[in-house]
Amino acid sequence: MTRYFDSASGVPEEPGLIVTVEADLPALDFAPGLVLRPLVGRNLLASFVRYEPHSEAPLHAHEEEQVFVVLEGEIELELDGVRRLMRPGEAAMIPAFVPHAARTFDGPAHQLDVFSPPRRALLELLEQRPGREGEGTPSESTSPPGG
Amino acid sequence: MTRYFDSASGVPEEPGLIVTVEADLPALDFAPGLVLRPLVGRNLLASFVRYEPHSEAPLHAHEEEQVFVVLEGEIELELDGVRRLMRPGEAAMIPAFVPHAARTFDGPAHQLDVFSPPRRALLELLEQRPGREGEGTPSESTSPPGG
């Protein structure tokens, strides 16, 4: 059991990053009633998604594997044709190319997606957004500027 | 913007999986006061961690990239020597080999780690645990048994 905290001996190539999601991450309006805020790594991309009531991420599929976690509120996830109303404490693993959709009903919701590899369509959205300058400044990087 | 929901045309090799974290995932006691419940994918491993008050994940580092998200309570994250008290709405990106530690003070906490690639030490813990049979049964798989 103790091996879990054994330390690997490699050299970090990047600093760690701590963020306050709503304050530090850029907000992308990618569908009506949905706003996502991405935290981008090398192998991982975390996307914090706010849903207004009666909003929908339509049925889609992608190559990137996805973990889906409900943070607040209720979200109906459709996964492979099965629908389930999900709440905090519930999560889904969505393998590559499995079709899925998500929607809210009368209340708002907050949800986390983590993709690996980083979802290409989201990186493109991030690249294309207007007024990129000054957005996404981390509240705290663990290395000095330029480090 | 609409390209975000374009569907890729690959064929899924695995079904989707929806879980209730506390009911469906195996619980691993991997350090005093800490219990983790892993949801394992191919590229991703999500680990839901419950902390008792005054518990600690000691300083360690690993090759796998990690997203750290506070779900409930307050957790002090030490990342690259910088300490910050984190709450829900805050998250960290921990690149490969960056040393980190986490601890609670007077209250319990709940936290999500997502690793890519799946963290090997955690897969080993999962493999070695006693009484593996019957644990980790999903509450709902989106494919029929054997599918």
mmCIF file of N, CA and C in Angstrom, chain A residues 16-17 34 64 69 74 81 118 125 137:
data_model
loop_
_atom_site.group_PDB
_atom_site.id
_atom_site.type_symbol
_atom_site.label_atom_id
_atom_site.label_comp_id
_atom_site.label_asym_id
_atom_site.label_seq_id
_atom_site.Cartn_x
_atom_site.Cartn_y
_atom_site.Cartn_z
ATOM 1 N N GLY A 16 3.429 23.411 -11.956
ATOM 2 C CA GLY A 16 2.049 23.164 -11.585
ATOM 3 C C GLY A 16 1.248 24.455 -11.676
ATOM 4 N N LEU A 17 -0.059 24.322 -11.665
ATOM 5 C CA LEU A 17 -0.930 25.486 -11.843
ATOM 6 C C LEU A 17 -2.177 25.296 -10.989
ATOM 7 N N LEU A 34 -25.005 27.112 -22.495
ATOM 8 C CA LEU A 34 -23.855 26.352 -21.992
ATOM 9 C C LEU A 34 -22.592 27.207 -22.084
ATOM 10 N N GLU A 64 -11.792 11.304 -28.373
ATOM 11 C CA GLU A 64 -11.159 11.460 -27.052
ATOM 12 C C GLU A 64 -11.990 10.777 -25.959
ATOM 13 N N VAL A 69 -18.520 14.217 -14.779
ATOM 14 C CA VAL A 69 -18.805 14.275 -13.338
ATOM 15 C C VAL A 69 -19.777 15.416 -13.064
ATOM 16 N N GLU A 74 -28.814 18.812 -11.465
ATOM 17 C CA GLU A 74 -29.200 17.541 -12.076
ATOM 18 C C GLU A 74 -29.029 17.640 -13.585
ATOM 19 N N GLY A 81 -27.579 5.589 -25.959
ATOM 20 C CA GLY A 81 -29.024 5.392 -26.060
ATOM 21 C C GLY A 81 -29.741 5.222 -24.732
ATOM 22 N N PRO A 118 -6.381 15.657 -24.869
ATOM 23 C CA PRO A 118 -7.158 16.905 -24.854
ATOM 24 C C PRO A 118 -8.056 16.998 -26.086
ATOM 25 N N LEU A 125 -11.672 25.694 -30.457
ATOM 26 C CA LEU A 125 -12.532 26.771 -29.941
ATOM 27 C C LEU A 125 -11.704 27.800 -29.176
ATOM 28 N N THR A 137 -5.377 34.027 -17.360
ATOM 29 C CA THR A 137 -4.208 34.213 -16.515
ATOM 30 C C THR A 137 -4.384 33.417 -15.236
#
